Amino acid sequence: MNFSDEQMAASKHLKGPALVLAVPGAGKTSIIIERTYNLINSGIKPHNILSLTFSKAAANEMKYRFDRKYNTNSNYDIRFSTIHAFCFLVIREYSRLKNVEYKLLESDKGINKIGLIKEIYKKVNKDYITEDKLESLLNGIGYCKNMMIDYNSIPKDLDIDIDNFDLIFKQYEDYKQKYKYIDFDDMLTLSYEILKREQYLRNKFVEQYQYIQIDEGQDTSKIQMAIINLLAKKYKNLFIVADDDQSIYGFRGAFPKGLFELKEIYPNLKIFYMQRNYRSTKNIVSASNKFIKQNSIRYEKELIANKDFAEPIDIIRLEESVDQYDYIFNQIPLLNGGSTAILYRNNLSAIGLVEYFERNDISFSIRDNKLKFFNHWIINDITNILNIASKPSDIGSYENIYYKLKGYISKKHIQYIWSNNIHGNIFTTLLNYPNLSHYYKNNIRELSKDFEMLNKMKPHDALVFIEQNLDYRKYLKENARKLGNTYDSLRTIYANLKLIAKSTDTIEEFYGRLKELEYLVMNSKDRNASITFTTIHSAKGREFDNVFIIDLVDGTFPNLNALDNKLEKDNSLFEEERRLFYVAITRAKSKLTLLFPKRLLGERVEASTFIHELMDECK
């Protein structure tokens, strides 16, 4: 690779603190690799260099590229590491010195994090936790740890919709401390405490790693930056490569504000700008540059295209969600080869894509295969309802869902069925309930007829009937918040179920199709395919010849929280959503297509605010 003047200047900076602000496609990792070699060439011992990044894959890639480029055969004792792996090294050294053994709580053997959190939640709230609330709770604890927020001082404006969150957090921390357990985030908090408190250990690591390099610096959390500053305080040889415009992990505790505070901590900080994009055509670079400048909290910089103009950005309006898939399907033969990605804001958007592309016999790879769809409780509800339709004596299934449907059946009625129903029709048994009012009898007769009708329907019609005639949609709408969801997310799951059901004729075929799609999703990650389905978050750091971005409507992208906060004059979430869109459009090397339907999940929607902004900037 021939380096530009700005790349050479950054890679030749050897002493003192430096921040390299690099735009998408500027060759960030290449600069760290080149600088590492320059440090060694200048006489710095390899074992005095610590290069940190934020995923194991990225650390391995950095080491591989360094070894390949400079033909070192791993002879150099350079540490290319994730920050968590480095922190675990600190904890291990402390454990050896103090004879204290810490056990990792993240494993599936014996006591594990998920089981422990579930147990504490049940103990505190006297209820079982749903999968969605479990995810919110885990994310909330992780966020607090990364932002150095103690359970005794949780801000009121921290939007974690979990009852008694602070108490659950405290009991979780107390348990770990008592039994010497640590989780993934504790690697950070514990190593920070150790380095702060134990002067001998701090000095050991400070002297060993006199040159510290950070890749993807915009993704550092507050606690990570605090650890880095502890290590770099003496020699101040801190080299951070970052792009504040690509900070998209605020929900995990990423703290881009730390980049703006570097000048206060290191008054002699040298700032380098790598503003030339080697990835994308001038059309894409120019639009991206104007678009991201609408954010107010950022370092001012210019994207400069290394490539010339090519195809314009296509902005396509369609009628329905599924029309987006038709459009992409018809465009694929017209593309000039190369890699193609379909990007989306929310993981659930992958379900419709998988269903459509598999039916049309087009191979694909899914970057995020841990979809919380196929084991979602909505699918369990539908299974229970359809079980009752085919077997009206199934009391167990009815007990699971009676309060989610029309009919006003109570717990007393369910107990009566258990006591008096001997493998008979549960509705017939209910009609014999003592002193049952005329109103209740009519409800039960109507419900019985509904289930008889349901048993004769094809899967798609059955799902529509359950949603509308059995009042299941009303249940989802009224209970979404209590269940730890937004109604939109539940509606999306149900709409995808209807989409899958549409191509099946029997309930057995519908169930089989769900199992088939689940298998496809779980086993498509490493498939050697030219088309990739991925969330934008997972696409960060990657590039594709052709990029399609789908579901570009307000409420989905930008999401509802960001839009609501903007109305309340708080732009922080909205600006993060704008950065996420910026990351999405800068993944494209040659061809970029933005798609939005007039109707999403059957309801009229507005085109994404970001499409309007991009169009305005492209005029």
CSV table of N, CA, C and O in Angstrom, one decimal, residues 137 150-154 162-172:
chain,number,residue,atom,x,y,z
A,137,LEU,N,-32.4,-5.8,31.1
A,137,LEU,CA,-31.7,-5.8,32.4
A,137,LEU,C,-30.2,-6.0,32.3
A,137,LEU,O,-29.4,-5.2,32.9
A,150,ASP,N,-22.6,3.7,39.8
A,150,ASP,CA,-22.9,2.8,40.9
A,150,ASP,C,-24.4,2.5,41.1
A,150,ASP,O,-25.2,3.4,40.7
A,151,TYR,N,-24.7,1.4,41.6
A,151,TYR,CA,-26.1,1.1,41.8
A,151,TYR,C,-26.8,2.1,42.8
A,151,TYR,O,-28.0,2.2,42.9
A,152,ASN,N,-26.0,2.7,43.6
A,152,ASN,CA,-26.5,3.7,44.6
A,152,ASN,C,-26.7,5.1,44.0
A,152,ASN,O,-27.3,6.0,44.6
A,153,SER,N,-26.2,5.3,42.8
A,153,SER,CA,-26.3,6.6,42.2
A,153,SER,C,-26.8,6.6,40.7
A,153,SER,O,-26.2,7.3,39.9
A,154,ILE,N,-27.8,5.8,40.5
A,154,ILE,CA,-28.4,5.7,39.1
A,154,ILE,C,-29.2,6.9,38.8
A,154,ILE,O,-30.1,7.3,39.5
A,162,ILE,N,-37.1,-1.4,34.1
A,162,ILE,CA,-37.1,-2.6,34.8
A,162,ILE,C,-37.5,-2.2,36.3
A,162,ILE,O,-36.8,-1.4,36.9
A,163,ASP,N,-38.5,-2.8,36.8
A,163,ASP,CA,-38.9,-2.6,38.2
A,163,ASP,C,-37.8,-3.0,39.2
A,163,ASP,O,-37.2,-4.0,39.0
A,164,ASN,N,-37.5,-2.1,40.1
A,164,ASN,CA,-36.5,-2.3,41.1
A,164,ASN,C,-35.1,-2.6,40.5
A,164,ASN,O,-34.3,-3.4,41.1
A,165,PHE,N,-34.8,-1.9,39.4
A,165,PHE,CA,-33.5,-2.2,38.8
A,165,PHE,C,-32.3,-2.0,39.7
A,165,PHE,O,-31.4,-2.8,39.7
A,166,ASP,N,-32.3,-0.9,40.5
A,166,ASP,CA,-31.2,-0.7,41.4
A,166,ASP,C,-31.0,-1.8,42.5
A,166,ASP,O,-29.9,-2.2,42.8
A,167,LEU,N,-32.1,-2.3,43.0
A,167,LEU,CA,-32.1,-3.4,44.0
A,167,LEU,C,-31.6,-4.7,43.4
A,167,LEU,O,-30.7,-5.4,44.0
A,168,ILE,N,-32.0,-5.0,42.1
A,168,ILE,CA,-31.5,-6.2,41.4
A,168,ILE,C,-30.0,-6.1,41.2
A,168,ILE,O,-29.2,-7.0,41.4
A,169,PHE,N,-29.6,-4.9,40.7
A,169,PHE,CA,-28.2,-4.6,40.4
A,169,PHE,C,-27.4,-4.8,41.7
A,169,PHE,O,-26.3,-5.4,41.6
A,170,LYS,N,-27.9,-4.2,42.8
A,170,LYS,CA,-27.1,-4.3,44.1
A,170,LYS,C,-27.0,-5.8,44.5
A,170,LYS,O,-25.9,-6.3,44.9
A,171,GLN,N,-28.1,-6.6,44.5
A,171,GLN,CA,-28.0,-8.0,44.9
A,171,GLN,C,-27.1,-8.8,44.0
A,171,GLN,O,-26.4,-9.7,44.5
A,172,TYR,N,-27.1,-8.5,42.7
A,172,TYR,CA,-26.2,-9.1,41.8
A,172,TYR,C,-24.7,-8.9,42.1
A,172,TYR,O,-23.9,-9.8,42.2
